[in-house]
CSV table of C-alpha atoms in Angstrom, one decimal:
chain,number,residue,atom,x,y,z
P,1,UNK,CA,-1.4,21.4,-6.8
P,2,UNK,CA,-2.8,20.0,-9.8
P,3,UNK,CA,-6.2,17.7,-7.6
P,4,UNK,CA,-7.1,17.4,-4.2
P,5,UNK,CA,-10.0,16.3,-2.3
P,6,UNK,CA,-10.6,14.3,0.8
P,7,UNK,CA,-11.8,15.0,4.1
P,8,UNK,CA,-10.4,16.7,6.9
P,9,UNK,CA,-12.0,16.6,10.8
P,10,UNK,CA,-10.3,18.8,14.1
P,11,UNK,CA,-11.0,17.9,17.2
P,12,UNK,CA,-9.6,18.9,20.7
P,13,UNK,CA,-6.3,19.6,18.6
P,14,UNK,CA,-6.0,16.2,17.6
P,15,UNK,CA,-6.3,16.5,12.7
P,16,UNK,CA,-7.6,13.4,11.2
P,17,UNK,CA,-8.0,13.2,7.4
P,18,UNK,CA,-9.9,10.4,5.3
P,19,UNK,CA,-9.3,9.3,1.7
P,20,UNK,CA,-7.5,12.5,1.4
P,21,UNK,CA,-6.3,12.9,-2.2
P,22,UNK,CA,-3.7,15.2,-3.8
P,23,UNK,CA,-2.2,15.8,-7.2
P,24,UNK,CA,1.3,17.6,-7.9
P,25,UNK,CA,3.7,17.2,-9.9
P,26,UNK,CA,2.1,14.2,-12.0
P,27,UNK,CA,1.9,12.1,-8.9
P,28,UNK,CA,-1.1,10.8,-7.4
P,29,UNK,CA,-0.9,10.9,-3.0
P,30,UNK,CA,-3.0,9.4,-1.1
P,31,UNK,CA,-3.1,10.3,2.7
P,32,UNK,CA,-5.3,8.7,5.9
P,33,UNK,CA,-4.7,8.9,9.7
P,34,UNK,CA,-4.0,11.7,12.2
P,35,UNK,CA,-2.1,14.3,13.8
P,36,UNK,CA,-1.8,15.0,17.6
P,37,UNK,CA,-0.4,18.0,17.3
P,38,UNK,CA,-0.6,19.6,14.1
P,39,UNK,CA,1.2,22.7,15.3
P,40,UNK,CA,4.1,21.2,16.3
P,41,UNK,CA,4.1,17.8,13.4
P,42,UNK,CA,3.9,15.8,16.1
P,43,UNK,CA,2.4,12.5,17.1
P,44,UNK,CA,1.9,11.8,13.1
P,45,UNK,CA,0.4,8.2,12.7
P,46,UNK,CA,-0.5,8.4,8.8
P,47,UNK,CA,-0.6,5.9,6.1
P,48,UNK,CA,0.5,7.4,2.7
P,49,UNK,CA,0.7,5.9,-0.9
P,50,UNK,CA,2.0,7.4,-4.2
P,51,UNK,CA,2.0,6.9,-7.7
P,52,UNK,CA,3.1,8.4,-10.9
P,53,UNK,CA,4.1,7.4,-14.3
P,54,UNK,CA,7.4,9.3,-14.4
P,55,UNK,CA,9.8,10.1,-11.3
P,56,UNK,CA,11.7,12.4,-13.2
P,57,UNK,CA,8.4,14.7,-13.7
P,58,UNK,CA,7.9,14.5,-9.8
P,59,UNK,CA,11.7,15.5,-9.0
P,60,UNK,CA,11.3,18.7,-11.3
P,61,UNK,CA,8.6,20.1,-9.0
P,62,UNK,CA,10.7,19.9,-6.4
P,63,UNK,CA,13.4,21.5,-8.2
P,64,UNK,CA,15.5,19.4,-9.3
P,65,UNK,CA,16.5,17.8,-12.8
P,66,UNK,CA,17.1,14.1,-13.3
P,67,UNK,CA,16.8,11.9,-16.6
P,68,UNK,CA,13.7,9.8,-17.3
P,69,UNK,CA,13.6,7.3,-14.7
P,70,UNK,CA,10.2,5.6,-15.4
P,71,UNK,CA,6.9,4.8,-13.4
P,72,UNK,CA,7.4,4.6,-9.7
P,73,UNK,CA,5.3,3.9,-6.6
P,74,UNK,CA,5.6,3.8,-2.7
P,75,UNK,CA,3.8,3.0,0.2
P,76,UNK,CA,4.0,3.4,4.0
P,77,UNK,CA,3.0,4.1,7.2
P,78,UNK,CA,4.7,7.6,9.2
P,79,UNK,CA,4.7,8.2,12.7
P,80,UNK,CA,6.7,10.1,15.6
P,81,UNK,CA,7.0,13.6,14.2
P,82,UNK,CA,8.6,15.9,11.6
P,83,UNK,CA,11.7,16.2,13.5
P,84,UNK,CA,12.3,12.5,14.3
P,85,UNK,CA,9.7,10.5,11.3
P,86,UNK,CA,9.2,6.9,11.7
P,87,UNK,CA,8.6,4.8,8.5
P,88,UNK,CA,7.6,1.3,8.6
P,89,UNK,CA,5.8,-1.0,6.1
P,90,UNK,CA,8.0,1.1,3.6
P,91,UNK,CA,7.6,-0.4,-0.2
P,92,UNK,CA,8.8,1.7,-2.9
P,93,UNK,CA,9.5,0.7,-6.4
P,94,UNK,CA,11.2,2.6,-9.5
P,95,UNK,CA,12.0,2.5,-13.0
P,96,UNK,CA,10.9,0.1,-16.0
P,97,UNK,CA,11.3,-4.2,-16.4
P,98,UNK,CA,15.4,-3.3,-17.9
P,99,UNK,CA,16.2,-0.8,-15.4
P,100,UNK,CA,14.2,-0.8,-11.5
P,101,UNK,CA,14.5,-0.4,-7.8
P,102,UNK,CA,12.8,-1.8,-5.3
P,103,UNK,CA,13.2,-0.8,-1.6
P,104,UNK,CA,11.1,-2.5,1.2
P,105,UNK,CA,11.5,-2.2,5.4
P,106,UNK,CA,11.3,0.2,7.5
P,107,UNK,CA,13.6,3.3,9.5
P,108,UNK,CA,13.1,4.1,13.1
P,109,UNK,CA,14.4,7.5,12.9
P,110,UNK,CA,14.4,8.6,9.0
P,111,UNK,CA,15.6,12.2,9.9
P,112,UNK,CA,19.0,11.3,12.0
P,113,UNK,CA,19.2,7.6,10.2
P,114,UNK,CA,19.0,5.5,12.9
P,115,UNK,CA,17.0,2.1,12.9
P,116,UNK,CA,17.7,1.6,9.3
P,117,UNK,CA,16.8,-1.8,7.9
P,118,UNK,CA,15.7,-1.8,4.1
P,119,UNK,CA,15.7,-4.8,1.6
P,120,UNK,CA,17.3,-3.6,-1.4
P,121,UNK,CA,16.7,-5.0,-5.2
P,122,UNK,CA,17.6,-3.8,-8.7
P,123,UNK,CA,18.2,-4.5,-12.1
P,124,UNK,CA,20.8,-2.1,-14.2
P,125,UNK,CA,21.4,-1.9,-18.4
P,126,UNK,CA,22.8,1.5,-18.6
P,127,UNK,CA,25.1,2.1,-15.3
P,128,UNK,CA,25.9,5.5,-17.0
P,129,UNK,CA,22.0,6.8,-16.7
P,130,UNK,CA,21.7,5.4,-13.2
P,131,UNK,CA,24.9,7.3,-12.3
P,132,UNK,CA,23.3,10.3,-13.1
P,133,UNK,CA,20.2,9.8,-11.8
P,134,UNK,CA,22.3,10.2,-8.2
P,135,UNK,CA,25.0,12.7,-9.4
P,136,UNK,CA,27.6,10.1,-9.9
P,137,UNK,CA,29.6,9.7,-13.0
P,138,UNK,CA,29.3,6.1,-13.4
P,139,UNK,CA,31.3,4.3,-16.3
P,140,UNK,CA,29.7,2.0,-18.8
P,141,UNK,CA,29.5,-1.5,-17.0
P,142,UNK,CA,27.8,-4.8,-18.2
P,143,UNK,CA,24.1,-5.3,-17.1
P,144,UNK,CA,24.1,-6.0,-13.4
P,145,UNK,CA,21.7,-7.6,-10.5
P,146,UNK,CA,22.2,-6.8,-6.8
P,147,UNK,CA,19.6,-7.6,-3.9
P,148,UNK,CA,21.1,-6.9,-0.1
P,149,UNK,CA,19.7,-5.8,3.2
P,150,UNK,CA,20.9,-2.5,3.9
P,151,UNK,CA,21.3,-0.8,7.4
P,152,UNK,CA,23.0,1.8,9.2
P,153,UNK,CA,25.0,0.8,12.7
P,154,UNK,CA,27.1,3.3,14.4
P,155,UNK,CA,27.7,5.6,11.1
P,156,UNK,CA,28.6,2.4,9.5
P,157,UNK,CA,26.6,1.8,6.4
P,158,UNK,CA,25.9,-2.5,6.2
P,159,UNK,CA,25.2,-4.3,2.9
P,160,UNK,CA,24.6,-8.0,4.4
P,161,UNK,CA,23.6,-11.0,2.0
P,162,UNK,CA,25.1,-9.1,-0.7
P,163,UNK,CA,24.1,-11.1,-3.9
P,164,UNK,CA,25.8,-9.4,-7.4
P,165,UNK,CA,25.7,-10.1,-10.7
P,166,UNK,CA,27.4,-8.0,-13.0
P,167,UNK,CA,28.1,-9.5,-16.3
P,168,UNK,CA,29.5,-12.6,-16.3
P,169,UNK,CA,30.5,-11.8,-12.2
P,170,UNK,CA,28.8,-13.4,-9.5
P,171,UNK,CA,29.5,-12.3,-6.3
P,172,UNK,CA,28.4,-12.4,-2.5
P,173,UNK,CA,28.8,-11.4,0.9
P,174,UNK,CA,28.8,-8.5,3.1
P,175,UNK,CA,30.0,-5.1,3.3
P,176,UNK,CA,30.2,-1.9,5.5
P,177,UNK,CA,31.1,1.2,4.3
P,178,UNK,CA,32.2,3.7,7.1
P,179,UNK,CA,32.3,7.3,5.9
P,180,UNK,CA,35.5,9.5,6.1
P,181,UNK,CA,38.3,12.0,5.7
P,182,UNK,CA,40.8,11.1,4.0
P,183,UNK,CA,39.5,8.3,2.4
P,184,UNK,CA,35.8,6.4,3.6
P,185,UNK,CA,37.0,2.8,5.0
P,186,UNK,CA,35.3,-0.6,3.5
P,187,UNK,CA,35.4,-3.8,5.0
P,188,UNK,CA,34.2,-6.9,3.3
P,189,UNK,CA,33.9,-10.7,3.4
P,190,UNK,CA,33.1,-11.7,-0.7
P,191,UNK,CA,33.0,-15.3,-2.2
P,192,UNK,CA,31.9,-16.3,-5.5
P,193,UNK,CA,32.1,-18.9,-8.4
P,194,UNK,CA,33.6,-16.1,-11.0
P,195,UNK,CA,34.6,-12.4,-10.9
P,196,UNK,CA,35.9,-11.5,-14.9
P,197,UNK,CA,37.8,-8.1,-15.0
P,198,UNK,CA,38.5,-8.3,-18.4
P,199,UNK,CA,34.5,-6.7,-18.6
P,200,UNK,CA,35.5,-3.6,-16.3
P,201,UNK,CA,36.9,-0.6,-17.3
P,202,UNK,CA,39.9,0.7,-15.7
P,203,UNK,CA,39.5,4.5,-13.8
P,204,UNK,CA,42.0,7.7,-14.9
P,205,UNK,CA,43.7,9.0,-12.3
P,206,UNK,CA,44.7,12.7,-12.1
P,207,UNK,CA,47.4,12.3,-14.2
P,208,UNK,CA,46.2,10.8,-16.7
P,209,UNK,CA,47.4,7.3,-16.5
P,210,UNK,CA,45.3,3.9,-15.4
P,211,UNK,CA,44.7,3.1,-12.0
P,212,UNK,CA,42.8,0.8,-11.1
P,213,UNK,CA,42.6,1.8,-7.5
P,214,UNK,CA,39.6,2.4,-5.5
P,215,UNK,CA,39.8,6.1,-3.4
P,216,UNK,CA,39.1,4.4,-0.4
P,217,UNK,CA,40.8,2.2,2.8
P,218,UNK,CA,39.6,-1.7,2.3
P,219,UNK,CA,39.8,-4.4,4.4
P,220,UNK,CA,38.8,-7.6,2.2
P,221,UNK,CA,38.2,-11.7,2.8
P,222,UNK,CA,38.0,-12.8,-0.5
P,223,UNK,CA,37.6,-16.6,-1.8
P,224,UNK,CA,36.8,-16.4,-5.7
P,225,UNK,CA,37.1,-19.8,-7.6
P,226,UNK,CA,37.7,-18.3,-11.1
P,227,UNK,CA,39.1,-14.7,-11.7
P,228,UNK,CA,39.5,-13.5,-15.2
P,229,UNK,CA,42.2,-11.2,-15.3
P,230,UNK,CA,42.0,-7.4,-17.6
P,231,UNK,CA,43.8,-9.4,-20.6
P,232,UNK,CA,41.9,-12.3,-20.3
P,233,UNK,CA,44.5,-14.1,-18.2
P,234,UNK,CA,42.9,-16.8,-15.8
P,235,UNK,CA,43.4,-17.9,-12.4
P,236,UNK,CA,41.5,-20.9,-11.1
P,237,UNK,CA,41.4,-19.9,-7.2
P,238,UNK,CA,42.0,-16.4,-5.1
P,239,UNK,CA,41.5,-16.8,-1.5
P,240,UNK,CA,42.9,-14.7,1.4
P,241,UNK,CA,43.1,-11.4,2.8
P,242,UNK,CA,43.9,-7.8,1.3
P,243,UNK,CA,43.9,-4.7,2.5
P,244,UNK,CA,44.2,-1.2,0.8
P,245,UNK,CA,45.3,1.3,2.7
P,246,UNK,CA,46.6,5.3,1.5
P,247,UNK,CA,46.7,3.4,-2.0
P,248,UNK,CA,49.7,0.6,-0.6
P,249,UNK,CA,48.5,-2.9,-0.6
P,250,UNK,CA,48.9,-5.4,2.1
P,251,UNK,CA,48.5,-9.6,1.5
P,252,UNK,CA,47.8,-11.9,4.4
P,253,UNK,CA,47.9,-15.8,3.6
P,254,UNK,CA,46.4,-14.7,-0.1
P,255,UNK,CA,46.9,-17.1,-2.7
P,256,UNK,CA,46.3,-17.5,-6.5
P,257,UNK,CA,46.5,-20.7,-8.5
P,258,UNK,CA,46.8,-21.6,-12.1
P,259,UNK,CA,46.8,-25.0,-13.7
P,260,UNK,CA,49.6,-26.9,-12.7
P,261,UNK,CA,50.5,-24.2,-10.1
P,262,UNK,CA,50.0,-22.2,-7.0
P,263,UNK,CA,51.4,-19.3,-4.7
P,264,UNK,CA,50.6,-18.0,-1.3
P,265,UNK,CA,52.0,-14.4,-0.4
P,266,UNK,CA,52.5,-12.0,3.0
P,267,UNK,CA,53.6,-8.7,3.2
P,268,UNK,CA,53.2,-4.9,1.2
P,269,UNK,CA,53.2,-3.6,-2.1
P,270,UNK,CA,53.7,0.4,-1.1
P,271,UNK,CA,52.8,1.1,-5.2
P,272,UNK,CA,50.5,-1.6,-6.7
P,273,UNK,CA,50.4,0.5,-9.7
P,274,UNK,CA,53.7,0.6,-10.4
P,275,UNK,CA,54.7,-2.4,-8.5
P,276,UNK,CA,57.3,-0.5,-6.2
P,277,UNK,CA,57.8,-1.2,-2.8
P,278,UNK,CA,57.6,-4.6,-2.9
P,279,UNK,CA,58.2,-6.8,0.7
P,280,UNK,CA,56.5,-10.1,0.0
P,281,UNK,CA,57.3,-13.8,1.5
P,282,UNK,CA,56.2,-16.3,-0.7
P,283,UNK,CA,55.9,-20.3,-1.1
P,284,UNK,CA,54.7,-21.6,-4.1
P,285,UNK,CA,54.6,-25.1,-5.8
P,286,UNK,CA,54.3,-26.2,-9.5
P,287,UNK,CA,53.6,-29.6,-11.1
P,288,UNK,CA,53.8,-29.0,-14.5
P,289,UNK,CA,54.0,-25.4,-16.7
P,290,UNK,CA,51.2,-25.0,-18.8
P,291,UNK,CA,48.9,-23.1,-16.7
P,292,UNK,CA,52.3,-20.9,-15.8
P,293,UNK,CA,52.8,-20.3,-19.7
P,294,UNK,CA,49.2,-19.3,-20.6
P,295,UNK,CA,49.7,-16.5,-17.5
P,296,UNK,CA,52.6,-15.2,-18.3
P,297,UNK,CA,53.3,-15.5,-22.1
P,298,UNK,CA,56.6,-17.3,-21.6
P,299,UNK,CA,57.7,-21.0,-22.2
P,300,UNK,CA,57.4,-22.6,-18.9
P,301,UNK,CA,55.3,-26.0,-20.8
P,302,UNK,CA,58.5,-28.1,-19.7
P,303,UNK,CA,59.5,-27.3,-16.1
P,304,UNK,CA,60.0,-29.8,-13.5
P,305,UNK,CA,57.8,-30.3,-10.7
P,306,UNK,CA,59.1,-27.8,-8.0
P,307,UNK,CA,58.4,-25.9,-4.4
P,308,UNK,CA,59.8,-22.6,-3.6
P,309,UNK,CA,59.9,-20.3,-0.6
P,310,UNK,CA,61.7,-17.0,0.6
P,311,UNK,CA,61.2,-13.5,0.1
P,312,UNK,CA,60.5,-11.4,-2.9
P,313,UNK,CA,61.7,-7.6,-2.8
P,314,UNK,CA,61.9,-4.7,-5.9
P,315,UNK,CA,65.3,-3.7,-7.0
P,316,UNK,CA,66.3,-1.3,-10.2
P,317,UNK,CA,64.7,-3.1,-13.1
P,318,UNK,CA,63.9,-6.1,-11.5
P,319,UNK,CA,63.3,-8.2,-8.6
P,320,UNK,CA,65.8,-9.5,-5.5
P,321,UNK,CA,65.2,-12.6,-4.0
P,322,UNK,CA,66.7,-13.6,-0.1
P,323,UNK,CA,65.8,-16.5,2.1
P,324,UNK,CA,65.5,-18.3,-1.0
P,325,UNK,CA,64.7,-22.3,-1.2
P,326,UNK,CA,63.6,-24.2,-4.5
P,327,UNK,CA,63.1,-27.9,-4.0
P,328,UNK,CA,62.6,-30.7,-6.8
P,329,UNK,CA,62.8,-34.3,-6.8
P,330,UNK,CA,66.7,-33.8,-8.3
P,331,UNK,CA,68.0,-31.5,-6.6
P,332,UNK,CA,67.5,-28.7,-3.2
P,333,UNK,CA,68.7,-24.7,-4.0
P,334,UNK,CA,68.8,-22.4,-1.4
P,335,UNK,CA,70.6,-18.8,-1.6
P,336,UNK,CA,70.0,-15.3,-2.8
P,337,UNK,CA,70.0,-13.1,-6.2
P,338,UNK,CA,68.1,-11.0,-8.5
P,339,UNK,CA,66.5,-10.7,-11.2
P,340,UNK,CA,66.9,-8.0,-13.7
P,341,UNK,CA,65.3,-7.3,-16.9
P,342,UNK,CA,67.5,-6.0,-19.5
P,343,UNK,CA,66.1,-5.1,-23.6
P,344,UNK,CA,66.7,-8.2,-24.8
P,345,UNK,CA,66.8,-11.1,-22.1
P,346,UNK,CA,66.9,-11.3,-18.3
P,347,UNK,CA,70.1,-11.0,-15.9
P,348,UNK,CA,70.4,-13.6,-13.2
């Protein structure tokens, strides 16, 4: 202890302390209340505030090392006792105007996290520093924004009124994350105006290849009007239902639209990454080619107006297609066939 003063009264068991200051670890602690039973931390009812100019000095005398984080500050009220501490009127702020965190609320039960209900703001620049600041390796990311209301519910951990933005991204909703063996399970409900994954980085796998899969089960609603794909590709609406689960992929009513043109899918992709495994139904409609071209690189500027339906598997090479319908106003195909993709043109 660097400081301390204050005042400290006993009486009939019951400790009560006034304007009781310490200083450690280059933080500043400010303690009032009482203690009903001090021998047991029990029937705490104390009102405690902190300061300091840098969080990162503060960790180190409690033994552990993290990078310069900033000033920080916190204030609230404790009761119950050591075994079961109940914090309300929390308000605790880290970090500098680029980089800061800023939790408010209150948690019945702090010691077996029950009662949780925080509101949760920050600001990231460097995603890599902030990574580290919680022993997570964290890849380079643009500047982001997030504010939720975080609580915990049966184990589950809830983000409601989820509001991101990271980059050019803006994204909201809720999601629960439910910790687990094998994989933690996440369900979601996201909308937003635009999500551009051309500004994230893709993961490495263990192999040493690029997988851009999550290691966990998901369980999404999505309804994005603008998504910018890795190569810059970009689709004017993605709506529907995905779930990932033991890294195969499963669509319900999910559609994505370009200009000009639009598909809805159901069914699995057991390998997303290598797109094996593929069971899909389709229907999809075009009215003219453009937006089709600028997606896919190919000349599709002057096909007719179409609709197509039936059901899209993987073969060798290529694609089969069964169940299969393809209406204009000339003419109505229905069959079968595949498509296979030779080095120098396609087989039909």
């Amino acid at each position: 202890l660097q400081a301390g003063s204050g005042r400290f009264e006993l009486e009939s068991g019951r400790l009560k302390s006034t304007a009781l200051e310490v200083t450690f670890g280059g933080a500043k602690v400010k303690l009032a209340g009482s203690v009903v039973e001090p021998h047991a931390l029990a029937g705490l009812d104390l009102k405690v505030a902190v300061q300091g100019q840098e969080l990162a000095e503060l960790s180190k005398f409690f033994g552990r090392s993290i990078a310069p984080v900033g000033p920080y500050q916190a204030q609230a009220r404790i009761g119950g006792s050591f075994s079961a501490l109940n914090i309300s009127g929390l308000d605790a702020s880290a970090g500098r105007a680029a980089q800061n965190v800023r939790v408010r609320g209150q948690i019945d039960d702090a010691n077996n996290r029950r009662g949780v209900q925080l509101a949760l703001n920050a600001k990231l620049t460097d995603t890599v520093a902030a990574g580290r600041l919680f022993g997570i390796d964290l890849p380079r990311l643009p500047a982001a924004k997030v504010s939720t209301k975080f609580s915990v519910l049966d184990r589950n951990y809830v983000f409601d009124d989820v509001q991101l933005v990271l980059g050019r991204t803006s994204v909201s909703g809720r999601i629960s994350l439910l910790p687990g063996e094998p994989r933690p399970r996440v369900n979601a409900s996201l909308s937003g105006a635009l999500v551009d994954l051309s500004e994230l980085p893709f993961s490495t796998d263990a192999r040493g290849g690029s997988s851009p899969l999550p290691a966990a089960d998901i369980d999404a609603d999505l309804k994005f009007d603008r998504v910018v794909l890795g190569k810059g590709q970009v689709l004017n609406a993605v709506n529907g239902n995905l779930r990932l689960m033991a890294g195969a992929i499963e669509l319900k009513q999910f559609g994505a639209a370009v200009v000009g043109a639009s598909i809805t899918l159901d069914g699995t992709i057991k390998d997303p990454v290598a797109l094996a495994g593929i069971d899909l139904k389709f229907g999809a409609s075009l009215t003219r080619g453009n937006g089709l071209a600028a997606l896919t690189g190919m000349p599709m500027d002057g096909l007719p107006p179409f609709t197509a339906n039936g059901k899209l598997t993987d073969v060798p090479d290529g694609y089969a297609f069964t169940n299969f319908t393809v209406a204009s106003k000339a003419a109505t195909v229905t069959g079968s066939g595949t498509l296979i993709s030779g080095p120098k043109r396609y087989k039909i």
